[in-house]
């Protein structure tokens, strides 16, 4: 069973670009746009790219393991929606090609620990931050 709702999975599958936030050893934040895919087999978010292993995002994610990932958009007429996933990252040798067939197979896999979504379950009548749905879905591993 997935930690994501059916609507969240449908939304993730409809998008191609998200933003990955990592932190380095000095506590400096790094946020970058990334290609991604949802992998139903292990309920993870896959981040990849043509030179992934040479990037700061890869180094920070693999060394620190704590990441946040956001996917959002604004369909007309101004209906903001999105999902924030906080969780653990780990390096994997399989999955990069799920994002694009020309990418190498290596990737970052994110296991969700906290999920916050808005506007995905259905249209909203007004912009109200209390409509956001946050839930803890797992505990960090040692």
mmCIF file of N, CA and C in Angstrom:
data_model
loop_
_atom_site.group_PDB
_atom_site.id
_atom_site.type_symbol
_atom_site.label_atom_id
_atom_site.label_comp_id
_atom_site.label_asym_id
_atom_site.label_seq_id
_atom_site.Cartn_x
_atom_site.Cartn_y
_atom_site.Cartn_z
ATOM 1 N N UNK A 1 0.837 -1.186 0.000
ATOM 2 C CA UNK A 1 0.000 0.000 0.000
ATOM 3 C C UNK A 1 0.881 1.248 0.000
ATOM 4 N N UNK A 2 0.531 2.210 -0.807
ATOM 5 C CA UNK A 2 1.311 3.431 -0.946
ATOM 6 C C UNK A 2 1.055 4.401 0.208
ATOM 7 N N UNK A 3 2.072 5.207 0.526
ATOM 8 C CA UNK A 3 1.900 6.290 1.490
ATOM 9 C C UNK A 3 1.202 7.483 0.829
ATOM 10 N N UNK A 4 1.138 7.480 -0.502
ATOM 11 C CA UNK A 4 0.484 8.545 -1.252
ATOM 12 C C UNK A 4 -0.967 8.158 -1.538
ATOM 13 N N UNK A 5 -1.840 9.156 -1.607
ATOM 14 C CA UNK A 5 -3.219 8.888 -2.010
ATOM 15 C C UNK A 5 -3.246 8.630 -3.518
ATOM 16 N N UNK A 6 -4.335 8.056 -3.997
ATOM 17 C CA UNK A 6 -4.475 7.830 -5.442
ATOM 18 C C UNK A 6 -4.377 9.137 -6.218
ATOM 19 N N UNK A 7 -4.978 10.202 -5.697
ATOM 20 C CA UNK A 7 -4.940 11.512 -6.368
ATOM 21 C C UNK A 7 -3.523 12.079 -6.374
ATOM 22 N N UNK A 8 -2.772 11.881 -5.285
ATOM 23 C CA UNK A 8 -1.384 12.357 -5.252
ATOM 24 C C UNK A 8 -0.536 11.618 -6.285
ATOM 25 N N UNK A 9 -0.730 10.314 -6.399
ATOM 26 C CA UNK A 9 0.008 9.529 -7.396
ATOM 27 C C UNK A 9 -0.358 9.993 -8.802
ATOM 28 N N UNK A 10 -1.627 10.191 -9.049
ATOM 29 C CA UNK A 10 -2.074 10.682 -10.360
ATOM 30 C C UNK A 10 -1.425 12.032 -10.676
ATOM 31 N N UNK A 11 -1.374 12.915 -9.682
ATOM 32 C CA UNK A 11 -0.755 14.230 -9.871
ATOM 33 C C UNK A 11 0.745 14.090 -10.152
ATOM 34 N N UNK A 12 1.439 13.299 -9.346
ATOM 35 C CA UNK A 12 2.877 13.108 -9.562
ATOM 36 C C UNK A 12 3.154 12.555 -10.959
ATOM 37 N N UNK A 13 2.350 11.632 -11.404
ATOM 38 C CA UNK A 13 2.544 11.047 -12.741
ATOM 39 C C UNK A 13 2.273 12.051 -13.856
ATOM 40 N N UNK A 14 1.490 13.081 -13.574
ATOM 41 C CA UNK A 14 1.154 14.075 -14.599
ATOM 42 C C UNK A 14 2.223 15.160 -14.746
ATOM 43 N N UNK A 15 3.184 15.183 -13.835
ATOM 44 C CA UNK A 15 4.204 16.232 -13.826
ATOM 45 C C UNK A 15 5.571 15.660 -14.197
ATOM 46 N N UNK A 16 6.450 16.518 -14.681
ATOM 47 C CA UNK A 16 7.798 16.089 -15.076
ATOM 48 C C UNK A 16 8.902 16.816 -14.323
ATOM 49 N N UNK A 17 8.577 17.961 -13.706
ATOM 50 C CA UNK A 17 9.594 18.801 -13.084
ATOM 51 C C UNK A 17 9.216 19.109 -11.644
ATOM 52 N N UNK A 18 10.192 18.985 -10.751
ATOM 53 C CA UNK A 18 10.000 19.329 -9.351
ATOM 54 C C UNK A 18 11.216 20.075 -8.843
ATOM 55 N N UNK A 19 11.224 20.400 -7.546
ATOM 56 C CA UNK A 19 12.363 21.077 -6.941
ATOM 57 C C UNK A 19 12.849 20.268 -5.750
ATOM 58 N N UNK A 20 14.142 19.986 -5.769
ATOM 59 C CA UNK A 20 14.767 19.192 -4.715
ATOM 60 C C UNK A 20 15.578 20.110 -3.817
ATOM 61 N N UNK A 21 15.355 20.019 -2.506
ATOM 62 C CA UNK A 21 16.116 20.778 -1.520
ATOM 63 C C UNK A 21 17.002 19.817 -0.737
ATOM 64 N N UNK A 22 18.284 20.170 -0.663
ATOM 65 C CA UNK A 22 19.253 19.394 0.107
ATOM 66 C C UNK A 22 19.998 20.346 1.033
ATOM 67 N N UNK A 23 20.776 19.783 1.934
ATOM 68 C CA UNK A 23 21.595 20.590 2.832
ATOM 69 C C UNK A 23 22.986 19.977 2.873
ATOM 70 N N UNK A 24 24.016 20.842 2.885
ATOM 71 C CA UNK A 24 25.381 20.318 2.922
ATOM 72 C C UNK A 24 25.881 20.224 4.359
ATOM 73 N N UNK A 25 27.136 19.814 4.529
ATOM 74 C CA UNK A 25 27.716 19.607 5.848
ATOM 75 C C UNK A 25 27.791 20.863 6.693
ATOM 76 N N UNK A 26 27.830 22.040 6.050
ATOM 77 C CA UNK A 26 27.881 23.312 6.765
ATOM 78 C C UNK A 26 26.487 23.861 7.053
ATOM 79 N N UNK A 27 25.455 23.113 6.653
ATOM 80 C CA UNK A 27 24.093 23.556 6.877
ATOM 81 C C UNK A 27 23.552 24.483 5.800
ATOM 82 N N UNK A 28 24.291 24.638 4.705
ATOM 83 C CA UNK A 28 23.841 25.501 3.610
ATOM 84 C C UNK A 28 22.817 24.767 2.751
ATOM 85 N N UNK A 29 21.712 25.436 2.479
ATOM 86 C CA UNK A 29 20.644 24.846 1.679
ATOM 87 C C UNK A 29 20.946 24.969 0.192
ATOM 88 N N UNK A 30 20.436 24.027 -0.572
ATOM 89 C CA UNK A 30 20.607 24.003 -2.026
ATOM 90 C C UNK A 30 19.288 23.519 -2.614
ATOM 91 N N UNK A 31 18.667 24.334 -3.471
ATOM 92 C CA UNK A 31 17.391 23.979 -4.091
ATOM 93 C C UNK A 31 17.549 24.061 -5.597
ATOM 94 N N UNK A 32 17.178 22.976 -6.294
ATOM 95 C CA UNK A 32 17.344 22.925 -7.745
ATOM 96 C C UNK A 32 16.139 22.268 -8.414
ATOM 97 N N UNK A 33 15.822 22.722 -9.642
ATOM 98 C CA UNK A 33 14.797 22.021 -10.412
ATOM 99 C C UNK A 33 15.352 20.696 -10.912
ATOM 100 N N UNK A 34 14.518 19.665 -10.891
ATOM 101 C CA UNK A 34 14.970 18.326 -11.296
ATOM 102 C C UNK A 34 13.871 17.579 -12.043
ATOM 103 N N UNK A 35 14.290 16.693 -12.935
ATOM 104 C CA UNK A 35 13.374 15.738 -13.535
ATOM 105 C C UNK A 35 13.136 14.615 -12.537
ATOM 106 N N UNK A 36 11.947 14.056 -12.548
ATOM 107 C CA UNK A 36 11.635 13.016 -11.572
ATOM 108 C C UNK A 36 10.601 12.053 -12.140
ATOM 109 N N UNK A 37 10.413 10.964 -11.410
ATOM 110 C CA UNK A 37 9.367 9.996 -11.713
ATOM 111 C C UNK A 37 8.945 9.337 -10.403
ATOM 112 N N UNK A 38 7.704 8.892 -10.341
ATOM 113 C CA UNK A 38 7.224 8.119 -9.196
ATOM 114 C C UNK A 38 7.368 6.645 -9.540
ATOM 115 N N UNK A 39 8.003 5.878 -8.645
ATOM 116 C CA UNK A 39 8.169 4.440 -8.853
ATOM 117 C C UNK A 39 7.203 3.691 -7.941
ATOM 118 N N UNK A 40 6.177 3.148 -8.548
ATOM 119 C CA UNK A 40 5.142 2.427 -7.804
ATOM 120 C C UNK A 40 5.690 1.164 -7.138
ATOM 121 N N UNK A 41 6.700 0.547 -7.730
ATOM 122 C CA UNK A 41 7.228 -0.721 -7.215
ATOM 123 C C UNK A 41 7.739 -0.596 -5.784
ATOM 124 N N UNK A 42 8.412 0.515 -5.475
ATOM 125 C CA UNK A 42 8.902 0.673 -4.103
ATOM 126 C C UNK A 42 8.414 1.965 -3.451
ATOM 127 N N UNK A 43 7.416 2.613 -4.075
ATOM 128 C CA UNK A 43 6.761 3.785 -3.496
ATOM 129 C C UNK A 43 7.752 4.911 -3.208
ATOM 130 N N UNK A 44 8.659 5.155 -4.154
ATOM 131 C CA UNK A 44 9.654 6.210 -3.996
ATOM 132 C C UNK A 44 9.567 7.214 -5.137
ATOM 133 N N UNK A 45 10.150 8.368 -4.891
ATOM 134 C CA UNK A 45 10.349 9.379 -5.924
ATOM 135 C C UNK A 45 11.766 9.198 -6.442
ATOM 136 N N UNK A 46 11.910 9.170 -7.763
ATOM 137 C CA UNK A 46 13.217 8.993 -8.391
ATOM 138 C C UNK A 46 13.659 10.321 -8.987
ATOM 139 N N UNK A 47 14.879 10.722 -8.658
ATOM 140 C CA UNK A 47 15.498 11.928 -9.217
ATOM 141 C C UNK A 47 16.669 11.468 -10.064
ATOM 142 N N UNK A 48 16.787 12.003 -11.263
ATOM 143 C CA UNK A 48 17.886 11.609 -12.139
ATOM 144 C C UNK A 48 18.359 12.766 -12.982
ATOM 145 N N UNK A 49 19.326 12.475 -13.828
ATOM 146 C CA UNK A 49 19.849 13.491 -14.729
ATOM 147 C C UNK A 49 21.035 12.963 -15.496
ATOM 148 N N UNK A 50 21.439 13.677 -16.552
ATOM 149 C CA UNK A 50 22.510 13.178 -17.418
ATOM 150 C C UNK A 50 23.874 13.075 -16.730
ATOM 151 N N UNK A 51 24.133 13.918 -15.732
ATOM 152 C CA UNK A 51 25.424 13.875 -15.020
ATOM 153 C C UNK A 51 25.182 13.841 -13.505
ATOM 154 N N UNK A 52 24.161 13.145 -13.088
ATOM 155 C CA UNK A 52 23.694 13.169 -11.703
ATOM 156 C C UNK A 52 24.802 12.973 -10.680
ATOM 157 N N UNK A 53 25.636 11.955 -10.848
ATOM 158 C CA UNK A 53 26.642 11.628 -9.824
ATOM 159 C C UNK A 53 27.707 12.705 -9.647
ATOM 160 N N UNK A 54 27.775 13.657 -10.566
ATOM 161 C CA UNK A 54 28.766 14.733 -10.455
ATOM 162 C C UNK A 54 28.168 16.015 -9.893
ATOM 163 N N UNK A 55 26.939 15.954 -9.410
ATOM 164 C CA UNK A 55 26.264 17.173 -8.971
ATOM 165 C C UNK A 55 26.271 17.342 -7.455
ATOM 166 N N UNK A 56 26.136 18.607 -7.054
ATOM 167 C CA UNK A 56 26.047 18.921 -5.632
ATOM 168 C C UNK A 56 24.800 18.284 -5.017
ATOM 169 N N UNK A 57 23.687 18.303 -5.748
ATOM 170 C CA UNK A 57 22.450 17.718 -5.202
ATOM 171 C C UNK A 57 22.639 16.246 -4.872
ATOM 172 N N UNK A 58 23.343 15.534 -5.740
ATOM 173 C CA UNK A 58 23.589 14.107 -5.514
ATOM 174 C C UNK A 58 24.471 13.920 -4.277
ATOM 175 N N UNK A 59 25.568 14.650 -4.234
ATOM 176 C CA UNK A 59 26.501 14.538 -3.108
ATOM 177 C C UNK A 59 25.801 14.856 -1.783
ATOM 178 N N UNK A 60 25.082 15.977 -1.739
ATOM 179 C CA UNK A 60 24.397 16.365 -0.502
ATOM 180 C C UNK A 60 23.316 15.354 -0.108
ATOM 181 N N UNK A 61 22.520 14.913 -1.070
ATOM 182 C CA UNK A 61 21.429 13.977 -0.772
ATOM 183 C C UNK A 61 21.959 12.654 -0.245
ATOM 184 N N UNK A 62 23.018 12.153 -0.859
ATOM 185 C CA UNK A 62 23.561 10.850 -0.461
ATOM 186 C C UNK A 62 24.294 10.941 0.875
ATOM 187 N N UNK A 63 25.024 12.042 1.106
ATOM 188 C CA UNK A 63 25.780 12.177 2.355
ATOM 189 C C UNK A 63 24.891 12.526 3.542
ATOM 190 N N UNK A 64 23.945 13.439 3.362
ATOM 191 C CA UNK A 64 23.107 13.910 4.477
ATOM 192 C C UNK A 64 21.793 13.148 4.595
ATOM 193 N N UNK A 65 21.295 12.659 3.482
ATOM 194 C CA UNK A 65 20.084 11.834 3.396
ATOM 195 C C UNK A 65 18.771 12.572 3.651
ATOM 196 N N UNK A 66 18.797 13.734 4.265
ATOM 197 C CA UNK A 66 17.577 14.491 4.543
ATOM 198 C C UNK A 66 17.294 15.418 3.359
ATOM 199 N N UNK A 67 16.098 15.279 2.768
ATOM 200 C CA UNK A 67 15.737 16.093 1.607
ATOM 201 C C UNK A 67 14.277 16.527 1.700
ATOM 202 N N UNK A 68 13.964 17.535 0.910
ATOM 203 C CA UNK A 68 12.573 17.923 0.679
ATOM 204 C C UNK A 68 12.394 18.042 -0.826
ATOM 205 N N UNK A 69 11.214 17.677 -1.297
ATOM 206 C CA UNK A 69 10.933 17.692 -2.727
ATOM 207 C C UNK A 69 9.545 18.275 -2.934
ATOM 208 N N UNK A 70 9.431 19.242 -3.845
ATOM 209 C CA UNK A 70 8.158 19.910 -4.104
ATOM 210 C C UNK A 70 7.821 19.834 -5.588
ATOM 211 N N UNK A 71 6.571 19.514 -5.866
ATOM 212 C CA UNK A 71 6.012 19.587 -7.215
ATOM 213 C C UNK A 71 4.757 20.440 -7.095
ATOM 214 N N UNK A 72 4.640 21.473 -7.938
ATOM 215 C CA UNK A 72 3.446 22.308 -7.892
ATOM 216 C C UNK A 72 3.173 22.924 -9.255
ATOM 217 N N UNK A 73 1.948 23.369 -9.427
ATOM 218 C CA UNK A 73 1.563 24.093 -10.630
ATOM 219 C C UNK A 73 0.311 24.906 -10.320
ATOM 220 N N UNK A 74 -0.121 25.709 -11.291
ATOM 221 C CA UNK A 74 -1.286 26.565 -11.106
ATOM 222 C C UNK A 74 -2.164 26.498 -12.352
ATOM 223 N N UNK A 75 -3.075 25.513 -12.424
ATOM 224 C CA UNK A 75 -3.985 25.486 -13.566
ATOM 225 C C UNK A 75 -4.971 26.664 -13.494
ATOM 226 N N UNK A 76 -5.455 27.124 -14.648
ATOM 227 C CA UNK A 76 -6.417 28.229 -14.634
ATOM 228 C C UNK A 76 -7.773 27.750 -14.112
ATOM 229 N N UNK A 77 -8.537 28.606 -13.499
ATOM 230 C CA UNK A 77 -8.254 30.005 -13.181
ATOM 231 C C UNK A 77 -7.678 30.126 -11.770
ATOM 232 N N UNK A 78 -6.410 30.178 -11.653
ATOM 233 C CA UNK A 78 -5.679 30.295 -10.379
ATOM 234 C C UNK A 78 -6.151 29.262 -9.364
ATOM 235 N N UNK A 79 -5.768 28.003 -9.620
ATOM 236 C CA UNK A 79 -6.075 26.887 -8.719
ATOM 237 C C UNK A 79 -4.761 26.230 -8.296
ATOM 238 N N UNK A 80 -3.992 26.880 -7.397
ATOM 239 C CA UNK A 80 -2.707 26.309 -6.990
ATOM 240 C C UNK A 80 -2.881 24.906 -6.418
ATOM 241 N N UNK A 81 -1.961 24.045 -6.776
ATOM 242 C CA UNK A 81 -1.969 22.682 -6.239
ATOM 243 C C UNK A 81 -0.531 22.195 -6.194
ATOM 244 N N UNK A 82 -0.287 21.251 -5.303
ATOM 245 C CA UNK A 82 1.060 20.714 -5.222
ATOM 246 C C UNK A 82 1.210 19.713 -4.099
ATOM 247 N N UNK A 83 2.442 19.232 -4.000
ATOM 248 C CA UNK A 83 2.779 18.261 -2.961
ATOM 249 C C UNK A 83 4.212 18.512 -2.507
ATOM 250 N N UNK A 84 4.405 18.507 -1.207
ATOM 251 C CA UNK A 84 5.747 18.587 -0.614
ATOM 252 C C UNK A 84 6.010 17.251 0.056
ATOM 253 N N UNK A 85 7.161 16.687 -0.250
ATOM 254 C CA UNK A 85 7.553 15.400 0.310
ATOM 255 C C UNK A 85 8.853 15.605 1.069
ATOM 256 N N UNK A 86 8.838 15.348 2.351
ATOM 257 C CA UNK A 86 10.068 15.381 3.148
ATOM 258 C C UNK A 86 10.441 13.939 3.430
ATOM 259 N N UNK A 87 11.726 13.642 3.317
ATOM 260 C CA UNK A 87 12.090 12.254 3.534
ATOM 261 C C UNK A 87 13.566 11.980 3.473
ATOM 262 N N UNK A 88 13.861 10.715 3.249
ATOM 263 C CA UNK A 88 15.236 10.222 3.196
ATOM 264 C C UNK A 88 15.628 9.908 1.766
ATOM 265 N N UNK A 89 16.848 10.284 1.434
ATOM 266 C CA UNK A 89 17.377 9.999 0.101
ATOM 267 C C UNK A 89 18.441 8.919 0.188
ATOM 268 N N UNK A 90 18.524 8.125 -0.859
ATOM 269 C CA UNK A 90 19.631 7.182 -0.973
ATOM 270 C C UNK A 90 19.956 6.987 -2.447
ATOM 271 N N UNK A 91 21.204 6.644 -2.705
ATOM 272 C CA UNK A 91 21.657 6.400 -4.075
ATOM 273 C C UNK A 91 21.174 5.034 -4.529
ATOM 274 N N UNK A 92 20.837 4.950 -5.811
ATOM 275 C CA UNK A 92 20.423 3.671 -6.398
ATOM 276 C C UNK A 92 21.017 3.560 -7.796
ATOM 277 N N UNK A 93 21.248 2.332 -8.217
ATOM 278 C CA UNK A 93 21.835 2.074 -9.533
ATOM 279 C C UNK A 93 20.790 1.852 -10.618
ATOM 280 N N UNK A 94 19.523 1.834 -10.248
ATOM 281 C CA UNK A 94 18.451 1.582 -11.210
ATOM 282 C C UNK A 94 17.347 2.617 -11.005
ATOM 283 N N UNK A 95 16.852 3.169 -12.091
ATOM 284 C CA UNK A 95 15.711 4.073 -12.013
ATOM 285 C C UNK A 95 15.837 5.334 -12.838
ATOM 286 N N UNK A 96 17.062 5.778 -13.095
ATOM 287 C CA UNK A 96 17.254 7.024 -13.832
ATOM 288 C C UNK A 96 16.591 7.043 -15.191
ATOM 289 N N UNK A 97 16.559 5.910 -15.845
ATOM 290 C CA UNK A 97 15.959 5.840 -17.186
ATOM 291 C C UNK A 97 14.434 5.899 -17.152
ATOM 292 N N UNK A 98 13.838 5.766 -15.959
ATOM 293 C CA UNK A 98 12.386 5.943 -15.852
ATOM 294 C C UNK A 98 12.007 7.401 -16.114
ATOM 295 N N UNK A 99 12.954 8.305 -15.870
ATOM 296 C CA UNK A 99 12.708 9.731 -16.082
ATOM 297 C C UNK A 99 12.879 10.080 -17.556
ATOM 298 N N UNK A 100 13.985 9.596 -18.126
ATOM 299 C CA UNK A 100 14.274 9.841 -19.547
ATOM 300 C C UNK A 100 15.154 8.706 -20.052
ATOM 301 N N UNK A 101 14.863 8.151 -21.215
ATOM 302 C CA UNK A 101 15.629 6.996 -21.705
ATOM 303 C C UNK A 101 17.103 7.285 -21.973
ATOM 304 N N UNK A 102 17.465 8.556 -22.139
ATOM 305 C CA UNK A 102 18.867 8.904 -22.377
ATOM 306 C C UNK A 102 19.652 9.134 -21.092
ATOM 307 N N UNK A 103 18.982 9.135 -19.945
ATOM 308 C CA UNK A 103 19.678 9.322 -18.670
ATOM 309 C C UNK A 103 20.385 8.028 -18.280
ATOM 310 N N UNK A 104 21.482 8.138 -17.515
ATOM 311 C CA UNK A 104 22.095 6.921 -16.975
ATOM 312 C C UNK A 104 21.142 6.265 -15.970
ATOM 313 N N UNK A 105 21.360 4.994 -15.646
ATOM 314 C CA UNK A 105 20.437 4.297 -14.748
ATOM 315 C C UNK A 105 20.511 4.752 -13.288
ATOM 316 N N UNK A 106 21.634 5.354 -12.870
ATOM 317 C CA UNK A 106 21.760 5.753 -11.470
ATOM 318 C C UNK A 106 20.786 6.890 -11.146
ATOM 319 N N UNK A 107 20.400 6.953 -9.871
ATOM 320 C CA UNK A 107 19.406 7.936 -9.449
ATOM 321 C C UNK A 107 19.477 8.146 -7.941
ATOM 322 N N UNK A 108 18.723 9.123 -7.495
ATOM 323 C CA UNK A 108 18.444 9.326 -6.074
ATOM 324 C C UNK A 108 17.015 8.850 -5.858
ATOM 325 N N UNK A 109 16.798 8.038 -4.840
ATOM 326 C CA UNK A 109 15.445 7.610 -4.489
ATOM 327 C C UNK A 109 15.066 8.264 -3.163
ATOM 328 N N UNK A 110 13.879 8.833 -3.131
ATOM 329 C CA UNK A 110 13.385 9.493 -1.924
ATOM 330 C C UNK A 110 12.250 8.660 -1.344
ATOM 331 N N UNK A 111 12.413 8.283 -0.080
ATOM 332 C CA UNK A 111 11.364 7.607 0.669
ATOM 333 C C UNK A 111 10.668 8.656 1.522
ATOM 334 N N UNK A 112 9.376 8.827 1.342
ATOM 335 C CA UNK A 112 8.614 9.856 2.054
ATOM 336 C C UNK A 112 8.510 9.540 3.539
ATOM 337 N N UNK A 113 8.685 10.575 4.357
ATOM 338 C CA UNK A 113 8.469 10.478 5.802
ATOM 339 C C UNK A 113 7.361 11.428 6.243
ATOM 340 N N UNK A 114 7.189 12.524 5.481
ATOM 341 C CA UNK A 114 6.098 13.464 5.744
ATOM 342 C C UNK A 114 5.619 13.982 4.392
ATOM 343 N N UNK A 115 4.310 14.051 4.220
ATOM 344 C CA UNK A 115 3.712 14.499 2.963
ATOM 345 C C UNK A 115 2.727 15.622 3.266
ATOM 346 N N UNK A 116 2.839 16.699 2.503
ATOM 347 C CA UNK A 116 1.921 17.826 2.608
ATOM 348 C C UNK A 116 1.409 18.118 1.204
ATOM 349 N N UNK A 117 0.102 18.039 0.996
ATOM 350 C CA UNK A 117 -0.442 18.318 -0.337
ATOM 351 C C UNK A 117 -1.575 19.325 -0.246
ATOM 352 N N UNK A 118 -1.802 20.028 -1.342
ATOM 353 C CA UNK A 118 -2.858 21.028 -1.409
ATOM 354 C C UNK A 118 -3.422 21.093 -2.828
ATOM 355 N N UNK A 119 -4.732 21.228 -2.915
ATOM 356 C CA UNK A 119 -5.392 21.397 -4.194
ATOM 357 C C UNK A 119 -5.399 20.175 -5.097
ATOM 358 N N UNK A 120 -4.921 19.052 -4.619
ATOM 359 C CA UNK A 120 -4.817 17.844 -5.446
ATOM 360 C C UNK A 120 -6.081 16.998 -5.349
ATOM 361 N N UNK A 121 -6.665 16.943 -4.185
ATOM 362 C CA UNK A 121 -7.837 16.089 -3.983
ATOM 363 C C UNK A 121 -9.076 16.636 -4.682
ATOM 364 N N UNK A 122 -9.043 17.910 -5.074
ATOM 365 C CA UNK A 122 -10.170 18.521 -5.774
ATOM 366 C C UNK A 122 -10.020 20.022 -5.811
ATOM 367 N N UNK A 123 -10.817 20.726 -6.621
ATOM 368 C CA UNK A 123 -10.701 22.177 -6.715
ATOM 369 C C UNK A 123 -11.036 22.846 -5.390
ATOM 370 N N UNK A 124 -10.346 23.938 -5.136
ATOM 371 C CA UNK A 124 -10.567 24.688 -3.903
ATOM 372 C C UNK A 124 -11.380 25.933 -4.201
ATOM 373 N N UNK A 125 -12.154 26.360 -3.235
ATOM 374 C CA UNK A 125 -12.981 27.554 -3.409
ATOM 375 C C UNK A 125 -12.194 28.832 -3.144
ATOM 376 N N UNK A 126 -11.198 28.765 -2.297
ATOM 377 C CA UNK A 126 -10.391 29.942 -1.985
ATOM 378 C C UNK A 126 -9.023 29.486 -1.527
ATOM 379 N N UNK A 127 -8.102 30.400 -1.474
ATOM 380 C CA UNK A 127 -6.743 30.117 -1.031
ATOM 381 C C UNK A 127 -6.734 30.094 0.493
ATOM 382 N N UNK A 128 -6.640 28.951 1.110
ATOM 383 C CA UNK A 128 -6.674 28.820 2.561
ATOM 384 C C UNK A 128 -5.609 27.819 2.985
ATOM 385 N N UNK A 129 -4.526 28.313 3.644
ATOM 386 C CA UNK A 129 -3.448 27.403 4.048
ATOM 387 C C UNK A 129 -3.910 26.258 4.942
ATOM 388 N N UNK A 130 -5.026 26.431 5.652
ATOM 389 C CA UNK A 130 -5.491 25.351 6.531
ATOM 390 C C UNK A 130 -6.012 24.158 5.738
ATOM 391 N N UNK A 131 -6.214 24.330 4.426
ATOM 392 C CA UNK A 131 -6.672 23.221 3.596
ATOM 393 C C UNK A 131 -5.548 22.250 3.261
ATOM 394 N N UNK A 132 -4.338 22.634 3.557
ATOM 395 C CA UNK A 132 -3.223 21.735 3.276
ATOM 396 C C UNK A 132 -3.339 20.503 4.149
ATOM 397 N N UNK A 133 -2.978 19.372 3.572
ATOM 398 C CA UNK A 133 -3.087 18.104 4.285
ATOM 399 C C UNK A 133 -1.686 17.580 4.564
ATOM 400 N N UNK A 134 -1.262 17.645 5.826
ATOM 401 C CA UNK A 134 0.054 17.141 6.196
ATOM 402 C C UNK A 134 -0.119 15.858 6.986
ATOM 403 N N UNK A 135 0.760 14.907 6.717
ATOM 404 C CA UNK A 135 0.709 13.665 7.484
ATOM 405 C C UNK A 135 2.098 13.041 7.542
ATOM 406 N N UNK A 136 2.403 12.479 8.681
ATOM 407 C CA UNK A 136 3.649 11.737 8.857
ATOM 408 C C UNK A 136 3.374 10.318 8.393
ATOM 409 N N UNK A 137 4.260 9.791 7.532
ATOM 410 C CA UNK A 137 4.001 8.478 6.941
ATOM 411 C C UNK A 137 5.062 7.435 7.272
ATOM 412 N N UNK A 138 6.096 7.813 8.002
ATOM 413 C CA UNK A 138 7.132 6.842 8.341
ATOM 414 C C UNK A 138 8.166 7.458 9.247
ATOM 415 N N UNK A 139 9.016 6.628 9.767
ATOM 416 C CA UNK A 139 10.085 7.081 10.639
ATOM 417 C C UNK A 139 11.423 6.931 9.934
ATOM 418 N N UNK A 140 12.349 7.875 10.174
ATOM 419 C CA UNK A 140 13.673 7.755 9.561
ATOM 420 C C UNK A 140 14.367 6.468 9.984
ATOM 421 N N UNK A 141 15.175 5.948 9.076
ATOM 422 C CA UNK A 141 15.974 4.768 9.405
ATOM 423 C C UNK A 141 17.301 5.209 9.983
ATOM 424 N N UNK A 142 17.921 4.347 10.716
ATOM 425 C CA UNK A 142 19.200 4.682 11.362
ATOM 426 C C UNK A 142 20.326 4.759 10.375
#
